[in-house]
CSV table of C-alpha atoms and ligand atoms in Angstrom, one decimal:
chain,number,residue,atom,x,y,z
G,1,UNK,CA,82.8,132.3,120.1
G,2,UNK,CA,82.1,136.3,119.9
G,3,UNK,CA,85.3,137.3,119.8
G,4,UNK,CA,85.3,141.4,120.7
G,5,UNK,CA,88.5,142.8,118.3
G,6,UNK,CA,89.8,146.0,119.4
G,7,UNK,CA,92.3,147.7,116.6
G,8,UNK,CA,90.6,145.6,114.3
G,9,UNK,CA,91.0,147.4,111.0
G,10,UNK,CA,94.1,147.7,111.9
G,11,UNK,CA,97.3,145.7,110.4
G,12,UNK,CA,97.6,142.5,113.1
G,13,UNK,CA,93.9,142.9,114.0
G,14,UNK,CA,92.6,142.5,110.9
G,15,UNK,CA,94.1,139.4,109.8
G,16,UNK,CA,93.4,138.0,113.0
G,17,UNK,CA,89.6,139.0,112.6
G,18,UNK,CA,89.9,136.7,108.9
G,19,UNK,CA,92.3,133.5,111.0
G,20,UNK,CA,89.0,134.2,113.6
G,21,UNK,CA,86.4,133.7,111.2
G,22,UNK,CA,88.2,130.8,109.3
G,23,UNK,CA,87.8,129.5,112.8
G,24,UNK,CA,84.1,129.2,112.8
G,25,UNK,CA,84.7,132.6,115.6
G,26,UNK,CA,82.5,135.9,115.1
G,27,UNK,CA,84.5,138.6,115.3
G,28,UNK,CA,82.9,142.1,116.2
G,29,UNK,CA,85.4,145.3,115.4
G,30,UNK,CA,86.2,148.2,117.3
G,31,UNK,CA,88.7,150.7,115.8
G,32,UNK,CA,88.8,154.6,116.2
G,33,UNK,CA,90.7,154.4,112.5
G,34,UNK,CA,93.5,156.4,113.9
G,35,UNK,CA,95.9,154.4,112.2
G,36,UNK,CA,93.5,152.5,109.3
G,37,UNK,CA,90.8,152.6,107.2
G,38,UNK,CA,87.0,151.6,107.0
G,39,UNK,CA,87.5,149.7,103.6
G,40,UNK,CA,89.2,147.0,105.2
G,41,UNK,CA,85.8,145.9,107.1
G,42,UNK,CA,84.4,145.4,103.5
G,43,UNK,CA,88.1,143.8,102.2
G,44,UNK,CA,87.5,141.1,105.3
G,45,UNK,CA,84.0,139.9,104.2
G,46,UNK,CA,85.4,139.6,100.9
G,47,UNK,CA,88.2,137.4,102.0
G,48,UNK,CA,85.7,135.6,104.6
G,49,UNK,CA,82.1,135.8,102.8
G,50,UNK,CA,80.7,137.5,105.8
G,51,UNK,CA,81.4,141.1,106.9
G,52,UNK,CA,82.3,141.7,110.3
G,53,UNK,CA,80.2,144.1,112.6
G,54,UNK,CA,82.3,146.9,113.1
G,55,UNK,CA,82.0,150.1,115.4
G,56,UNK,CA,83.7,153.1,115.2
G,57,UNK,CA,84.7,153.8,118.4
G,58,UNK,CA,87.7,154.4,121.0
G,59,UNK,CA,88.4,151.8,124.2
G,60,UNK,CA,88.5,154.1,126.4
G,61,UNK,CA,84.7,155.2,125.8
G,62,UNK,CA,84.0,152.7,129.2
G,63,UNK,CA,80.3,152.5,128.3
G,64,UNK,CA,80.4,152.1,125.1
G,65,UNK,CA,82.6,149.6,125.4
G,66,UNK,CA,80.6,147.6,127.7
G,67,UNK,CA,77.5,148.6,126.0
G,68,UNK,CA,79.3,146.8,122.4
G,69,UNK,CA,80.2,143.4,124.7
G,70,UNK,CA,76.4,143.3,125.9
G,71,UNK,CA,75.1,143.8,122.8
G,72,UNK,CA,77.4,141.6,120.9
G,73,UNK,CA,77.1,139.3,123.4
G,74,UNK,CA,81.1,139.0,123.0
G,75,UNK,CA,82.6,136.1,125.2
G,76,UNK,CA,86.1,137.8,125.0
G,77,UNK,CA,88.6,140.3,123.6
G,78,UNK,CA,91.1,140.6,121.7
G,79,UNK,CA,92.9,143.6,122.0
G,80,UNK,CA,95.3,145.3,119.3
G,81,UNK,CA,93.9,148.3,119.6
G,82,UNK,CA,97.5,151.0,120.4
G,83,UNK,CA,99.6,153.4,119.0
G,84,UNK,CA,102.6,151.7,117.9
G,85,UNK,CA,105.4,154.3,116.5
G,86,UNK,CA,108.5,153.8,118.7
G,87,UNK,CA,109.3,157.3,117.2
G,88,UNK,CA,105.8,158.7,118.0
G,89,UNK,CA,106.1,157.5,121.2
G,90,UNK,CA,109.5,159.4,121.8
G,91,UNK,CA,108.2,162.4,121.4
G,92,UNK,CA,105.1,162.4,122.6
G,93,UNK,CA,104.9,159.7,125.2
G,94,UNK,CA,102.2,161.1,127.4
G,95,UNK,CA,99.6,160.3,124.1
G,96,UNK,CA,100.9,156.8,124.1
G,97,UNK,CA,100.9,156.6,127.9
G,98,UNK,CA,97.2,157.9,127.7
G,99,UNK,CA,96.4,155.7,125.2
G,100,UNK,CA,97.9,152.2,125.8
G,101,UNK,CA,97.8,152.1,129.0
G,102,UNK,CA,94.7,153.9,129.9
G,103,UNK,CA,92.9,152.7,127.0
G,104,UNK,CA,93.6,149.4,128.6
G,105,UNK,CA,92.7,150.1,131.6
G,106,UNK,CA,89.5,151.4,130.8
G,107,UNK,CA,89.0,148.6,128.3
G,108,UNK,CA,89.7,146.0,131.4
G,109,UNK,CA,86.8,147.7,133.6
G,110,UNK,CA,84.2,147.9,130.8
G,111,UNK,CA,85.1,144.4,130.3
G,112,UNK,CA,84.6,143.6,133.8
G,113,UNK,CA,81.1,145.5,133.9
G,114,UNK,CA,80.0,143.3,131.2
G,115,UNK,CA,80.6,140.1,132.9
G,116,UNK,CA,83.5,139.3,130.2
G,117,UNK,CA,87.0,138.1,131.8
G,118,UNK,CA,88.5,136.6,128.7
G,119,UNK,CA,91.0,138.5,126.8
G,120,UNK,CA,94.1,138.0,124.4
G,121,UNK,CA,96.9,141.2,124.4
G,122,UNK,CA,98.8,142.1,121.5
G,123,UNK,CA,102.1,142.4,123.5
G,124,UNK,CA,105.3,142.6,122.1
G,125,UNK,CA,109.4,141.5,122.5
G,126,UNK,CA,110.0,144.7,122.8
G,127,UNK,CA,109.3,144.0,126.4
G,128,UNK,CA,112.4,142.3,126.5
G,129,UNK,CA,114.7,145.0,126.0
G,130,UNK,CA,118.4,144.3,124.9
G,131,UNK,CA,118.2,140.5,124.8
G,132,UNK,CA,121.1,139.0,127.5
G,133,UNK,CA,120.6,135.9,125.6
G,134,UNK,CA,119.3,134.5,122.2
G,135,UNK,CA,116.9,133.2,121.5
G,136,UNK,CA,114.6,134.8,123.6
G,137,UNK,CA,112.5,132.6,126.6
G,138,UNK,CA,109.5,133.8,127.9
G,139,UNK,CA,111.4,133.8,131.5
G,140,UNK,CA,114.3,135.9,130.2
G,141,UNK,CA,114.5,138.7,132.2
G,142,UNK,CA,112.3,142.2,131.1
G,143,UNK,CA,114.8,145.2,130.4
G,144,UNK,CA,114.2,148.4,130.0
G,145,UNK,CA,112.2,148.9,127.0
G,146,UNK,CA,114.5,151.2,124.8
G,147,UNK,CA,111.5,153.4,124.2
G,148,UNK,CA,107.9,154.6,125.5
G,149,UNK,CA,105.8,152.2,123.4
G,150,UNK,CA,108.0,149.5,124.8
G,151,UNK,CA,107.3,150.5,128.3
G,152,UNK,CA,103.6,150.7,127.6
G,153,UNK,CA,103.3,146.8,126.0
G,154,UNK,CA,105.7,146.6,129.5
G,155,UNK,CA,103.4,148.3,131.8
G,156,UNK,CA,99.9,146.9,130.2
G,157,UNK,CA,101.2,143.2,130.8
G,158,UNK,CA,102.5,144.1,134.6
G,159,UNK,CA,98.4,145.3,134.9
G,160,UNK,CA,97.4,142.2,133.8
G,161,UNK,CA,98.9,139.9,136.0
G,162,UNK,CA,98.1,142.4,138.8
G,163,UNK,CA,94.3,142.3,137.9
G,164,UNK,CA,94.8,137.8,137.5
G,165,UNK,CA,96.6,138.9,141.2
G,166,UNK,CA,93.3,140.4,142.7
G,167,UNK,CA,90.9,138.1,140.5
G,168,UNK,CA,91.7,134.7,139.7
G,169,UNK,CA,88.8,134.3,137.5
G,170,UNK,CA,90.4,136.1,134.5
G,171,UNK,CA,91.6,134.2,131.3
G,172,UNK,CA,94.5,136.5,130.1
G,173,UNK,CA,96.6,135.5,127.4
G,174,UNK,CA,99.9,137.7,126.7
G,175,UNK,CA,101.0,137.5,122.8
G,176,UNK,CA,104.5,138.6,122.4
G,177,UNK,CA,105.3,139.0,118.6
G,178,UNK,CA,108.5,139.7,117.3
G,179,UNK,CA,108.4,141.8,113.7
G,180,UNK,CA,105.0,140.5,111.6
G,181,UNK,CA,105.5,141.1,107.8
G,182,UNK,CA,103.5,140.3,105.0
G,183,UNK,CA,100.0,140.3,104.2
G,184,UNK,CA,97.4,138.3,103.3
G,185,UNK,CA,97.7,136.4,100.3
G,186,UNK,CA,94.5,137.6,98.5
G,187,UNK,CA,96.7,140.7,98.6
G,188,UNK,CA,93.5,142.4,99.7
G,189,UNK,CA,94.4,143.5,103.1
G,190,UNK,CA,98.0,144.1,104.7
G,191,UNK,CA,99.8,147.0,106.3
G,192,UNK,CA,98.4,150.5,105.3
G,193,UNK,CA,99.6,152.7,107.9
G,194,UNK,CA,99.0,156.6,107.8
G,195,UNK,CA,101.6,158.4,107.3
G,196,UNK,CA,105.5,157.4,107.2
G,197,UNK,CA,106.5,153.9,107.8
G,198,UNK,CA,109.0,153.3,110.0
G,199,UNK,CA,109.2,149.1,110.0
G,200,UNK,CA,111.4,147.4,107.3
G,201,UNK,CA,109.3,145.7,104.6
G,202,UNK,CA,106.7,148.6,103.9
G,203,UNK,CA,109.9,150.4,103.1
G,204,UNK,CA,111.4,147.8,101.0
G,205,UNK,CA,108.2,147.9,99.3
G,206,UNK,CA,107.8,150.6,98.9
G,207,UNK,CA,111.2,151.3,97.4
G,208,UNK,CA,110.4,148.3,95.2
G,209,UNK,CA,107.6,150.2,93.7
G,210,UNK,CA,109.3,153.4,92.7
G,211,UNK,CA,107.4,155.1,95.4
G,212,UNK,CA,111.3,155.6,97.0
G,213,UNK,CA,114.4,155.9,95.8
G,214,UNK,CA,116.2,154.1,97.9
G,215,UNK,CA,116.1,151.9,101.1
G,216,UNK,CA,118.3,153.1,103.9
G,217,UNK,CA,119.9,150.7,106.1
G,218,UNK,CA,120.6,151.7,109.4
G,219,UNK,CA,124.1,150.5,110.2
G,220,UNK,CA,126.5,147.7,109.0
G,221,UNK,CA,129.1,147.4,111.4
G,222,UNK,CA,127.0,145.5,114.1
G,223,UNK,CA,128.3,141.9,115.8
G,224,UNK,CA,126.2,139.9,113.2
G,225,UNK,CA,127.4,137.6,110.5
G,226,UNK,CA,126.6,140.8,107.4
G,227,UNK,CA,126.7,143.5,110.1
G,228,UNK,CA,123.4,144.6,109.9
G,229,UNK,CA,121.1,143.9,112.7
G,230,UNK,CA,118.8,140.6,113.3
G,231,UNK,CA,115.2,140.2,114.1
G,232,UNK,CA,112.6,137.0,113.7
G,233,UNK,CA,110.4,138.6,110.6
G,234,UNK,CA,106.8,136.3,111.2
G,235,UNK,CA,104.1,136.1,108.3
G,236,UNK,CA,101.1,138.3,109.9
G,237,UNK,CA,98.5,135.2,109.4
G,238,UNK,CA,101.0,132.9,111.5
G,239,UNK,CA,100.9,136.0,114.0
G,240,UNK,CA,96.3,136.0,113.1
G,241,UNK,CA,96.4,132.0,113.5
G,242,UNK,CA,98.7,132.5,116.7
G,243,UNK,CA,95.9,134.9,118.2
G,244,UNK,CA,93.4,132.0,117.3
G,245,UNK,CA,95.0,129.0,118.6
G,246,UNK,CA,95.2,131.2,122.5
G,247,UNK,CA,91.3,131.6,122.2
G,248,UNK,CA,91.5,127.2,123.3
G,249,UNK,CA,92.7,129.4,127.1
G,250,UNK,CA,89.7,131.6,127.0
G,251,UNK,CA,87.4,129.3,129.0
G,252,UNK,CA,90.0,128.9,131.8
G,253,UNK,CA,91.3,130.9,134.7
G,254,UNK,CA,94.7,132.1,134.1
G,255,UNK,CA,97.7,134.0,132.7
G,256,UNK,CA,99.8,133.4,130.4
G,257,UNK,CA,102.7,134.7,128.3
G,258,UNK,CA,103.5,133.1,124.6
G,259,UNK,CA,106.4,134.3,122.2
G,260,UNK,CA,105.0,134.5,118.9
G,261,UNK,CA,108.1,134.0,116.0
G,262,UNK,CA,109.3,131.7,113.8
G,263,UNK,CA,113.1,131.2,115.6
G,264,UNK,CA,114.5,132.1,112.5
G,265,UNK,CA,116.7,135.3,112.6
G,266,UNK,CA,117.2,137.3,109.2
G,267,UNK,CA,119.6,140.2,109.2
G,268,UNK,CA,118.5,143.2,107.1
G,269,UNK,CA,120.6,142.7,103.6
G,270,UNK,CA,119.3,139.0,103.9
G,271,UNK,CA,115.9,140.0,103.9
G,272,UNK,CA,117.0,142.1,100.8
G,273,UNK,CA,118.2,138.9,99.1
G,274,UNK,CA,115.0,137.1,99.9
G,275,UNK,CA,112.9,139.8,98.6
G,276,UNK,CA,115.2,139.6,95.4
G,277,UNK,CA,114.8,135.9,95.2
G,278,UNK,CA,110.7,135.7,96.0
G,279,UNK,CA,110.4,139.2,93.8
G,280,UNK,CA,113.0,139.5,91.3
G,281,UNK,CA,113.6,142.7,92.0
G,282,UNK,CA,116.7,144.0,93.5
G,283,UNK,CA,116.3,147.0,96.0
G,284,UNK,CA,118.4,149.6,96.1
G,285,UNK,CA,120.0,151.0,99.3
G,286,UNK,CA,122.6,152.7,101.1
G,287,UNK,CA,124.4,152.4,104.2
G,288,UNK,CA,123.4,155.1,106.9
G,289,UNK,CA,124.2,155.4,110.3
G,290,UNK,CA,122.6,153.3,113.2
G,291,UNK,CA,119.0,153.6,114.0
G,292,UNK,CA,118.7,155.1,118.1
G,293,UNK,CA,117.3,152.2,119.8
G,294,UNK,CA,118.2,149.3,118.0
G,295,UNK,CA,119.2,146.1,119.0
G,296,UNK,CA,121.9,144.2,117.3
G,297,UNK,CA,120.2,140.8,117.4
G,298,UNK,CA,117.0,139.6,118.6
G,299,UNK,CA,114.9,136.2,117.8
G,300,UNK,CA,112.5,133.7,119.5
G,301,UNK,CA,112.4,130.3,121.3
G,302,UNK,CA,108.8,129.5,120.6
G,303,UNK,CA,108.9,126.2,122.0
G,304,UNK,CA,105.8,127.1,124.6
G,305,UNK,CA,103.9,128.0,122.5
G,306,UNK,CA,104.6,125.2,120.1
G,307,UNK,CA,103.9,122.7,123.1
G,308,UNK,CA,100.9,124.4,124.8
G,309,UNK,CA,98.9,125.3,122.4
G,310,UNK,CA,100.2,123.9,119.0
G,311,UNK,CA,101.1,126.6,117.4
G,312,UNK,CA,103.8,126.8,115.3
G,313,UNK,CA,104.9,129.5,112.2
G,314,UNK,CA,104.1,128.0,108.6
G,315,UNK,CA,105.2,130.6,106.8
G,316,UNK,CA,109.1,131.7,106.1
G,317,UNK,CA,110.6,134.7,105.1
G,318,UNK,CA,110.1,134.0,101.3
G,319,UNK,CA,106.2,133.9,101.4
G,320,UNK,CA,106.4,137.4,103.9
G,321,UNK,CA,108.0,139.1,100.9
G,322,UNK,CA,106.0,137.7,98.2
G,323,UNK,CA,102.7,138.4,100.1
G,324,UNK,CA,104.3,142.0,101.3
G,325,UNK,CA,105.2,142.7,97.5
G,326,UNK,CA,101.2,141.3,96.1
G,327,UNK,CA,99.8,143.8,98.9
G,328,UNK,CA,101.5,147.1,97.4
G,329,UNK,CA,100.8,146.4,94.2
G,330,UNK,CA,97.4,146.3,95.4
G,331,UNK,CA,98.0,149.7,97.5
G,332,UNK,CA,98.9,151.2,94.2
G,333,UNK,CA,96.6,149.6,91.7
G,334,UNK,CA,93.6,150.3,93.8
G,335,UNK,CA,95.0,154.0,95.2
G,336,UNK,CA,94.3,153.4,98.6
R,401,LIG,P1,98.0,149.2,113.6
R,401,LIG,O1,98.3,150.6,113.9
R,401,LIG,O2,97.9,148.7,112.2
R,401,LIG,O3,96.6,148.7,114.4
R,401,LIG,C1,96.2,149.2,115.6
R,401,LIG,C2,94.8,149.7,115.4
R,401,LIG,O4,94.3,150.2,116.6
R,401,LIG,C3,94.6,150.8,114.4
R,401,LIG,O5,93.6,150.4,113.4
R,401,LIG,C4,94.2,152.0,115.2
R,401,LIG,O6,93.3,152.8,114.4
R,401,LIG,C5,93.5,151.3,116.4
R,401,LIG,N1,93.5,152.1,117.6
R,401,LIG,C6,94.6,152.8,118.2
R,401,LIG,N2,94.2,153.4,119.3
R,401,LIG,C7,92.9,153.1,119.5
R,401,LIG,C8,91.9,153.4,120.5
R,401,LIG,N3,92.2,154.2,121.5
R,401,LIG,N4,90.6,152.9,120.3
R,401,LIG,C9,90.3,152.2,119.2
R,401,LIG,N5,91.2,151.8,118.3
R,401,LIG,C10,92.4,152.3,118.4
R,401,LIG,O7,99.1,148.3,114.4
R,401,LIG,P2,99.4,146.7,114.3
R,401,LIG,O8,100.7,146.6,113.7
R,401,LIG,O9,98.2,146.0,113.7
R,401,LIG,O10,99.5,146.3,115.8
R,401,LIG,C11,98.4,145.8,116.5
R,401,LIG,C12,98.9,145.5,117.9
R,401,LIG,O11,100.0,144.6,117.9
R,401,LIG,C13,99.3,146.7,118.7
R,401,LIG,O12,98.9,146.6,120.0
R,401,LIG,C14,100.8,146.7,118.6
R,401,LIG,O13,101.4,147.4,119.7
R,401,LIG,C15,101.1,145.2,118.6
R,401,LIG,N6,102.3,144.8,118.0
R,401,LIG,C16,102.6,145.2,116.7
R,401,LIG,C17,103.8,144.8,116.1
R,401,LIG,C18,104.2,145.2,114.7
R,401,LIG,O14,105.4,145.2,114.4
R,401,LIG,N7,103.2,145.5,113.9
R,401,LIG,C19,104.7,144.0,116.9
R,401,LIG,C20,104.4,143.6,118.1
R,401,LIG,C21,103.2,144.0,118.7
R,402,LIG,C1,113.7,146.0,111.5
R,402,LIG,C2,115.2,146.1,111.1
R,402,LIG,C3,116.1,148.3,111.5
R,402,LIG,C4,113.9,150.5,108.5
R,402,LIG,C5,109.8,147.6,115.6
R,402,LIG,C6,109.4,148.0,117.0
R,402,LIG,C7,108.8,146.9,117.8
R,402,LIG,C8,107.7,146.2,117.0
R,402,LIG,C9,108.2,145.8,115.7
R,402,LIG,C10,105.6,146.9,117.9
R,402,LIG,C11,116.0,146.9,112.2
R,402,LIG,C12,116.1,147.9,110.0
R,402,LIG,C13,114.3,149.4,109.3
R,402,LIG,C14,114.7,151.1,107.5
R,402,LIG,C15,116.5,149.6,108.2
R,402,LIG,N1,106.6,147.0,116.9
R,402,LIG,N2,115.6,149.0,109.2
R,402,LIG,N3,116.0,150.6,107.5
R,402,LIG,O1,112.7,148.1,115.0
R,402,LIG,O2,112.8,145.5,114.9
R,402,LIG,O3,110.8,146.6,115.8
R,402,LIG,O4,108.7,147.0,115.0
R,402,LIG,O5,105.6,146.2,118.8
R,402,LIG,O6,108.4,147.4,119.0
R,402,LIG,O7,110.5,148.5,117.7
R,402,LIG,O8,111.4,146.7,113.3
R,402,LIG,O9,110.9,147.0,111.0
R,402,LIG,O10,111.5,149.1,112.3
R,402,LIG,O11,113.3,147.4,111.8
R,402,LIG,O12,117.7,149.2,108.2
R,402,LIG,O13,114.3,152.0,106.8
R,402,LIG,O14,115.3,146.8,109.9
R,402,LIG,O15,117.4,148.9,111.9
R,402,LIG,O16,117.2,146.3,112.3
R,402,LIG,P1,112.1,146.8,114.8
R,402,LIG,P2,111.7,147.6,112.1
């Protein structure tokens, strides 16, 4: 298929556009590189032996958009393009609001213009809130998002099943991914945000590298077996491969919602100690105080997913520190 891949130069989004091609898929890339760079079109025809087709441009440019599926002759989307800094989002919601939600939005109606009613979201557990109870089911209950982006991943999902509602001759598939880590292992694409990051392993990284000179961790007096909190780490290409395997939905009416993990939960000075034992190198940290917004545990039942479509995570938490460590090497070897 012609697979339409908003956000695609983007971290999830541009694994998935490799998994896609490894899949006999075309994918065709749409990014506004607010939060990546061009060179990762050329990095994924390296890794593939084709290079994608990719358009700078914004989803919520309706007629471009719908212009790009005609042309491409795209059969569906898969959309990762968002802004995706809890932090960000915190302070300036109304930008994430705008561009989330109304970006999907817009996205949805230039889909429908084109005749196109098959996409894939890049959800997230986030949805979920403060888990009532572990690991998380697909039917659990939706909190209240503990932040803006949350409530935007929260929001976009309610507008899907209100559009399946109206017209029940969408295919919409709802991925929600718990942390992705890693990168691929070519160690020539991986996650190369602008600016600060705020998620776990690019710091750990990137304290591994000298680039830091330290690694702050955000609380150890939490209900957990080290005290330090508990999430489901995924490889990024289980998360790619995951986005692949939904594509076998794309040809029938519907809506569904997948959890995309690997049930394993990892508390923070654990991941330290795998990073240690995958890397040899031993990453220096501190104690600081708890992280506004964090949940003490979180980690997923991915038994539907497993039994509907056949996925299931390869990867453990060993190969998302050795590919996470390969990648900045990379980052600093090549100064990108
Ligand atoms: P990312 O920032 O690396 O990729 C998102 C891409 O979308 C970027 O390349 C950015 O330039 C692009 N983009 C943003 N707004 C756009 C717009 N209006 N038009 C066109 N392109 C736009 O983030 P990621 O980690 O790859 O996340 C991809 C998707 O997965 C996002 O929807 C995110 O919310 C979701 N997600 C991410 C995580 C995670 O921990 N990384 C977890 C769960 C869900
Ligand atoms: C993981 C753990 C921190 C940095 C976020 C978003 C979520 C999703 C995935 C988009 C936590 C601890 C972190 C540091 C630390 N993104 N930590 N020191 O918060 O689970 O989820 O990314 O959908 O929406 O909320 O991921 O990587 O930020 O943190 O101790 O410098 O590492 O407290 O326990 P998180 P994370």
């Amino acid at each position: 298929m012609r697979i339409l891949v908003t956000g695609g130069t983007g971290f999830v989004g541009s694994h998935a556009a490799v998994a896609l091609a490894e899949a006999g898929h075309v994918p065709v890339l749409l990014d506004n590189l607010a939060n990546s760079q061009v060179s990762v079109v050329e990095r994924i025809g390296e890794i593939t032996g084709t290079v994608p087709v990719f358009v700078e441009g914004d989803i919520r440019d309706s007629a471009a958009v719908a212009e790009l599926l005609r042309d491409e002759e795209c059969e569906a989307v898969m959309h990762f393009a968002a802004l995706k800094s809890v932090e960000q989002s915190v302070a300036q919601p109304l930008v994430y609001y705008e561009n989330n939600v109304g970006g999907t939005r817009v996205l949805l109606e230039a889909m429908s213009r084109a005749g196109v009613r098959s996409l894939v979201f890049s959800s997230s557990a986030t949805v979920y809130g403060e888990p009532e109870a572990l690991p998380l089911r697909e039917d659990a209950s939706l909190g209240d998002p503990a932040n803006p982006y949350g409530a935007t991943k929260l929001f976009c999902e309610r507008i899907l099943l209100d559009l399946f509602r109206s017209d029940p001759s969408w295919s919409l598939v709802m991925l929600r991914y718990f942390n992705p880590v890693g990168a691929h292992p070519s160690g020539l694409i991986g996650e190369d945000p602008r600016g600060e990051p705020t998620n776990l392993m690019p710091l750990v990284t990137q304290v591994a590298a000298g680039l830091r000179p330290v690694l702050r961790v955000f609380g150890d007096d939490y209900p957990t077996r080290d005290g330090t909190p508990i999430r489901d780490y995924v490889h990024v290409m289980d998360v790619a491969e995951g986005h692949a395997a939904a594509l076998a939905l794309a040809d029938q009416p519907g809506a569904w919602v997948y959890n995309l993990g690997t049930g394993i939960g990892s508390t923070v000075l654990e991941v330290l100690g795998k990073f240690k034992a995958s890397t040899g190198i031993e990453v220096p940290y501190q104690i600081a105080p708890r992280r506004a917004g964090d949940v003490a545990a979180t980690w997923a039942d991915c038994s539907k997913v497993e039994s509907e479509l056949g996925w299931k995570a390869r990867l453990d938490l060993g190969d998302m520190c050795t590919d996470a460590w390969r990648w900045q090497q990379e980052l600093g070897t090549a100064g990108l």
